[in-house]
CSV table of N, CA and C in Angstrom, one decimal:
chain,number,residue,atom,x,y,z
A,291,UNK,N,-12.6,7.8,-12.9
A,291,UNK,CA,-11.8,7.8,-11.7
A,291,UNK,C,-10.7,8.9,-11.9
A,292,UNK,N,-10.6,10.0,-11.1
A,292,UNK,CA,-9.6,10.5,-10.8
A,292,UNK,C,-8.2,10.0,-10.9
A,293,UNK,N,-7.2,11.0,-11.3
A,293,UNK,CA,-5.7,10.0,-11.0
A,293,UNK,C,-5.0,10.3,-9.5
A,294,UNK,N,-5.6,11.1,-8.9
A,294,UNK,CA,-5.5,10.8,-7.1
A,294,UNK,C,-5.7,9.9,-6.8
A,295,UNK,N,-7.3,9.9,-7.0
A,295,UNK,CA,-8.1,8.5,-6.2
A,295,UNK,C,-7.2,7.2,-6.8
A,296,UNK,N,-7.1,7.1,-8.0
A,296,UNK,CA,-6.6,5.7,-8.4
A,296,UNK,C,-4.8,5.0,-8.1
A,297,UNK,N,-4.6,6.5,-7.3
A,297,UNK,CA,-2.7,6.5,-6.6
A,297,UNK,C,-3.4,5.6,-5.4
A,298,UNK,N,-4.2,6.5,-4.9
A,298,UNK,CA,-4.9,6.2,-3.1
A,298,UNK,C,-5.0,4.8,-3.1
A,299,UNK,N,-5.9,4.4,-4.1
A,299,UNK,CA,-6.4,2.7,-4.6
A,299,UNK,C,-4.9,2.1,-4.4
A,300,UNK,N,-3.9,2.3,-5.9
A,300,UNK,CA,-2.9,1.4,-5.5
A,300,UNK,C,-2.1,1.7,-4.8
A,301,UNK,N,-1.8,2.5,-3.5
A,301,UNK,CA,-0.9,2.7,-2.8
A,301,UNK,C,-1.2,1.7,-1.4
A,302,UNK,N,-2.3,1.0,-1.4
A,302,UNK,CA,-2.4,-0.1,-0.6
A,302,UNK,C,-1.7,-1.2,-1.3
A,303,UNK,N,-1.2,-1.6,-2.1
A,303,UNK,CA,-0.6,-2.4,-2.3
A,303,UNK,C,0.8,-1.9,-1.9
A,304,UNK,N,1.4,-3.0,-0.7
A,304,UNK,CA,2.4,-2.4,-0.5
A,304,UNK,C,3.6,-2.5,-1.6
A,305,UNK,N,3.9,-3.2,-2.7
A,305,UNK,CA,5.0,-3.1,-3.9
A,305,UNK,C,4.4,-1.9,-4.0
A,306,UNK,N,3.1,-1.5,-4.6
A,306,UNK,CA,3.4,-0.2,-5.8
A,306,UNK,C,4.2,0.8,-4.9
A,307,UNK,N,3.4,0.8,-3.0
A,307,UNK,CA,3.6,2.0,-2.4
A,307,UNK,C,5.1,2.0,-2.0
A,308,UNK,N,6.3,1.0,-1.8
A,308,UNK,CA,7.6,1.6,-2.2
A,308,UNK,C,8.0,1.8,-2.8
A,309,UNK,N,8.0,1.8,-4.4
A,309,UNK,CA,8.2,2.5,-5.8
A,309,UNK,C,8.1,3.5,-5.9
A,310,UNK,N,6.3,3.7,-5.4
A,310,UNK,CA,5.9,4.8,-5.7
A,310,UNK,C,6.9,6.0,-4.6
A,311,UNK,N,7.1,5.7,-3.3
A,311,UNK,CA,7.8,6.2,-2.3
A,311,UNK,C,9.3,6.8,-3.2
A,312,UNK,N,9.8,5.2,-3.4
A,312,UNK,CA,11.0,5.6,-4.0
A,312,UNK,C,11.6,6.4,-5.3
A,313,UNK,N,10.2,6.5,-6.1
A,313,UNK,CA,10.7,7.4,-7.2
A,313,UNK,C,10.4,8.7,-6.9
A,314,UNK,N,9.6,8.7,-6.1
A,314,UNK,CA,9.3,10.4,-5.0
A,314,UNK,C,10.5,11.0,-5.0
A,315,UNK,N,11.4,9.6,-4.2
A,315,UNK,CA,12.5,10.5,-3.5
A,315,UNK,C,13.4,10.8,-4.8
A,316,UNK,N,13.6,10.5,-5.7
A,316,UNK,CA,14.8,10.2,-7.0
A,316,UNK,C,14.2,11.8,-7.6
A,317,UNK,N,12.6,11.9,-7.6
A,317,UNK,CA,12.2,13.1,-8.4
A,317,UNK,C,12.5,14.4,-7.5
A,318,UNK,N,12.4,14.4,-6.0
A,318,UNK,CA,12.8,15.5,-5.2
A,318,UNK,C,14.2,15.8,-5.4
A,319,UNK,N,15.3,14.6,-5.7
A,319,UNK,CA,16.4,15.0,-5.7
A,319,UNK,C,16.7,15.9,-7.1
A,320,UNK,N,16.2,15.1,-7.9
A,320,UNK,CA,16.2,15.4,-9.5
A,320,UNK,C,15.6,17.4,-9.6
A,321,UNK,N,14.7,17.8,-8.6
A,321,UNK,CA,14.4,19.0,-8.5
A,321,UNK,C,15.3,19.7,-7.7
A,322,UNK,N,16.0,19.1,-6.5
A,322,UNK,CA,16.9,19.9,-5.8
A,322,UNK,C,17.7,20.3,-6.8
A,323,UNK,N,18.5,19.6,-7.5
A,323,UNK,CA,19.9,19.8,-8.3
A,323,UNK,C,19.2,20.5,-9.3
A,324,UNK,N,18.5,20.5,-9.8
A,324,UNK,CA,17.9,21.4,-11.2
A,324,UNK,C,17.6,22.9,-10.7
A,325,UNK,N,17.5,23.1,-9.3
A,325,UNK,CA,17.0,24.2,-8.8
A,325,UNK,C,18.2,25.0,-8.4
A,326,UNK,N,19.4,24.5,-7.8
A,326,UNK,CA,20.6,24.5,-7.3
A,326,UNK,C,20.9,25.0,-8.7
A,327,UNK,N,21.0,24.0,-9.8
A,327,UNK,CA,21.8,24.8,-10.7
A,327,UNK,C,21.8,25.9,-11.4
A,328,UNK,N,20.2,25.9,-11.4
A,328,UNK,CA,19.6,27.4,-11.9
A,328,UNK,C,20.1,28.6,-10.9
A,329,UNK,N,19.7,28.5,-10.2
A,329,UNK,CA,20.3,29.3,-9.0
A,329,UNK,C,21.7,29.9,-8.9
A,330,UNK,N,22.7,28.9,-9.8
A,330,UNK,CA,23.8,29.1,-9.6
A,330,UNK,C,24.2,29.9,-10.8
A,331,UNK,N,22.9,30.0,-11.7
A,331,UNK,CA,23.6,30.3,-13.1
A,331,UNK,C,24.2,29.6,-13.8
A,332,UNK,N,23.9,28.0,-13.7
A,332,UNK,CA,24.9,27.1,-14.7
A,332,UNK,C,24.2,26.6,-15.7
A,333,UNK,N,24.4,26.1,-16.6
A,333,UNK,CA,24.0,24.9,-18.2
A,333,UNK,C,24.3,23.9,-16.8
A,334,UNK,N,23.9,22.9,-17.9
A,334,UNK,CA,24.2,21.6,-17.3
A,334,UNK,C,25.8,21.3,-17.5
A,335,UNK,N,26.1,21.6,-18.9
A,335,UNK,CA,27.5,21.6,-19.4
A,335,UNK,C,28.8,22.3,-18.2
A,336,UNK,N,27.9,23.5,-18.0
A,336,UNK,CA,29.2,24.4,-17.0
A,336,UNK,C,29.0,23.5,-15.5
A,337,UNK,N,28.2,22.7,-15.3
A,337,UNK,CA,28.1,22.5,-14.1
A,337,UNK,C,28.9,21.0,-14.1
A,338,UNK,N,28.3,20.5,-15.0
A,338,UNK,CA,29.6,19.1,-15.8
A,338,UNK,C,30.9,19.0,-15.4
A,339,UNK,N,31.3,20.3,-16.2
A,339,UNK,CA,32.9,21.0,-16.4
A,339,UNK,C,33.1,21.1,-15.0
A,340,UNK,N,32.6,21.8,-13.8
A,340,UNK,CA,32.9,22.2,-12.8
A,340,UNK,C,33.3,21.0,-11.7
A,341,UNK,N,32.1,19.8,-12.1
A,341,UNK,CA,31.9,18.5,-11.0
A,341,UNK,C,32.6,17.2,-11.9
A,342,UNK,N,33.8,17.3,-13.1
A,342,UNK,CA,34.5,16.8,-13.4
A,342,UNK,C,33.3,15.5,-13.9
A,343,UNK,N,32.3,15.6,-14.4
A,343,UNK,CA,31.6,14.7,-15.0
A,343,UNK,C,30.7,15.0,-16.0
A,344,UNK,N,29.8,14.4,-16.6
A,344,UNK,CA,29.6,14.8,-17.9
A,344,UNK,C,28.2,15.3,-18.2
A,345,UNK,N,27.6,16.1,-19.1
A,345,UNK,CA,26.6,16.6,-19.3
A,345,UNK,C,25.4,15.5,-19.2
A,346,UNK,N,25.6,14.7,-19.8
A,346,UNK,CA,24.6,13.8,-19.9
A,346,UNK,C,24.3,13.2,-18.7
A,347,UNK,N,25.7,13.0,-17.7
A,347,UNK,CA,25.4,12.7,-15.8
A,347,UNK,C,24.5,14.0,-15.3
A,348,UNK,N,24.5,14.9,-15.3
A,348,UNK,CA,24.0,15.9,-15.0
A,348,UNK,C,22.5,16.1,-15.8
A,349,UNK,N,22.1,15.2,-16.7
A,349,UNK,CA,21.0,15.5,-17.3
A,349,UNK,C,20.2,14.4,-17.0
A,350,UNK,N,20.6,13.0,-16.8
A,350,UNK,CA,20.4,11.7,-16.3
A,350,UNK,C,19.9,12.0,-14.9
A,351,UNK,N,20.6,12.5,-13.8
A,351,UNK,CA,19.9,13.4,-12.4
A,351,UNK,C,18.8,13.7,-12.5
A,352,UNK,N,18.9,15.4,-13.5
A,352,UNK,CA,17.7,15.9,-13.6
A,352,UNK,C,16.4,15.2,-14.4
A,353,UNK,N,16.7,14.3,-14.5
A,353,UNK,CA,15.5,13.2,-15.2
A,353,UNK,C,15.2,12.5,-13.8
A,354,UNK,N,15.5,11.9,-13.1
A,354,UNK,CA,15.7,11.2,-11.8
A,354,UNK,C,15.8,9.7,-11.9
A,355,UNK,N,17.2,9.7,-12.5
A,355,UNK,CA,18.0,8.2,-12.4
A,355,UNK,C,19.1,8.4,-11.3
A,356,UNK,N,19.4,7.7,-10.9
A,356,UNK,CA,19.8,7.5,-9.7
A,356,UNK,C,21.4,7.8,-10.4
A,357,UNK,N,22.7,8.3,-9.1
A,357,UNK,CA,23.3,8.1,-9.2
A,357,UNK,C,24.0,8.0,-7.6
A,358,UNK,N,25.4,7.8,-7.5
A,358,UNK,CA,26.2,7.0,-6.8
A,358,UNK,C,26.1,8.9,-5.5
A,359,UNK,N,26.2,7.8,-3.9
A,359,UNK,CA,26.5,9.1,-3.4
A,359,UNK,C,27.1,9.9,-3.4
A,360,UNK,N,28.6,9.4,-3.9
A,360,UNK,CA,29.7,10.3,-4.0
A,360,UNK,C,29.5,11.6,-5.4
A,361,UNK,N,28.7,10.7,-6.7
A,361,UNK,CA,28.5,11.6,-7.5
A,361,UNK,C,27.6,12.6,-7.2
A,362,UNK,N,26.9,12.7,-6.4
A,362,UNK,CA,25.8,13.8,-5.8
A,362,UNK,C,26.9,14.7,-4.5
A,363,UNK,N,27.7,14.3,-3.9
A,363,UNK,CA,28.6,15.1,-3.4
A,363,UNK,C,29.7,16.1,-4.1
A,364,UNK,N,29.9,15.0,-5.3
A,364,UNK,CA,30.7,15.6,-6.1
A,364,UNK,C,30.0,16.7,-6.4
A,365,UNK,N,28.6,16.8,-7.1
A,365,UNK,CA,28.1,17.9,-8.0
A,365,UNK,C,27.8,18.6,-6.9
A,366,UNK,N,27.2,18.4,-5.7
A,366,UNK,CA,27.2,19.5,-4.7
A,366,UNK,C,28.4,20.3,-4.2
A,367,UNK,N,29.5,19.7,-4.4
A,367,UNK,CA,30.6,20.6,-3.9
A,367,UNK,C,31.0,21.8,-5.5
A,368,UNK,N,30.9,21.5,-6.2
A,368,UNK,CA,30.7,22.0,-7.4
A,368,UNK,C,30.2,22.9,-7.5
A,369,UNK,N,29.1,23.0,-7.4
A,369,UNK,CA,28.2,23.9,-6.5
A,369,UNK,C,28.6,25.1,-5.4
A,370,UNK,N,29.7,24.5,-5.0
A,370,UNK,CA,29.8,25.4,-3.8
A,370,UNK,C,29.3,25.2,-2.3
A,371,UNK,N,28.6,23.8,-2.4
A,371,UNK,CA,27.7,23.4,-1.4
A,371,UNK,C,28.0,22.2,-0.7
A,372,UNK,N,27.6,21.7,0.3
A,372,UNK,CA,28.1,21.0,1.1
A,372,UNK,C,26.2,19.6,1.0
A,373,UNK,N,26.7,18.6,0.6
A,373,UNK,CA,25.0,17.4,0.3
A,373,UNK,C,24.9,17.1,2.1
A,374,UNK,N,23.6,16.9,2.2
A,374,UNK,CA,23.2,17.0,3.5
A,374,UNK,C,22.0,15.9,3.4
A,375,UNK,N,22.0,14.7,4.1
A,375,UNK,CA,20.8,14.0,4.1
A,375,UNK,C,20.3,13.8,5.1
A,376,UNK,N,19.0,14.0,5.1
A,376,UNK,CA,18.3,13.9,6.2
A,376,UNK,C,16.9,12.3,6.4
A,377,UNK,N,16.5,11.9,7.3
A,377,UNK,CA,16.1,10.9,7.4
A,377,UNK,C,15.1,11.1,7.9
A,378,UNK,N,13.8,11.5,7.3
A,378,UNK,CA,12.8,11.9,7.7
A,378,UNK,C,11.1,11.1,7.9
């Protein structure tokens, strides 16, 4: 069995399919900010330094552990950017 087909299988179960949903969302965020920071030219360290928190918060993200919304505002303004959520 394919590992599509065997998502498709457990994604009728509705537990796996909000997990599965919600760690979607945690891994899209975890790619926004990794992409943002590249973009910006930063380490994780300089981006740290800039959003007054610590490398390893900034590396914890890019892994996609969840953090607080203010700390995702925080690193977005850091950034130079303004966090924007949409409800789609």
């Amino acid at each position: 069995m394919k590992i599509d087909d065997l998502i498709q299988e457990e994604l009728k179960d509705p537990e796996f399919a909000a997990a599965y949903r919600d760690e979607g969302e945690l891994l899209d965020t975890a790619m926004a900010l990794y992409h943002a920071r590249e973009s910006a030219g930063l380490t994780q360290a300089e981006l740290a330094e800039r959003a007054a928190t610590t490398q390893a918060t900034i590396a914890r993200i890019e892994r996609g552990d969840n953090v607080s919304f203010v700390k995702y505002a925080q690193i977005a303004h850091a950034l130079g950017k303004r966090l924007k959520v949409s409800f789609e």
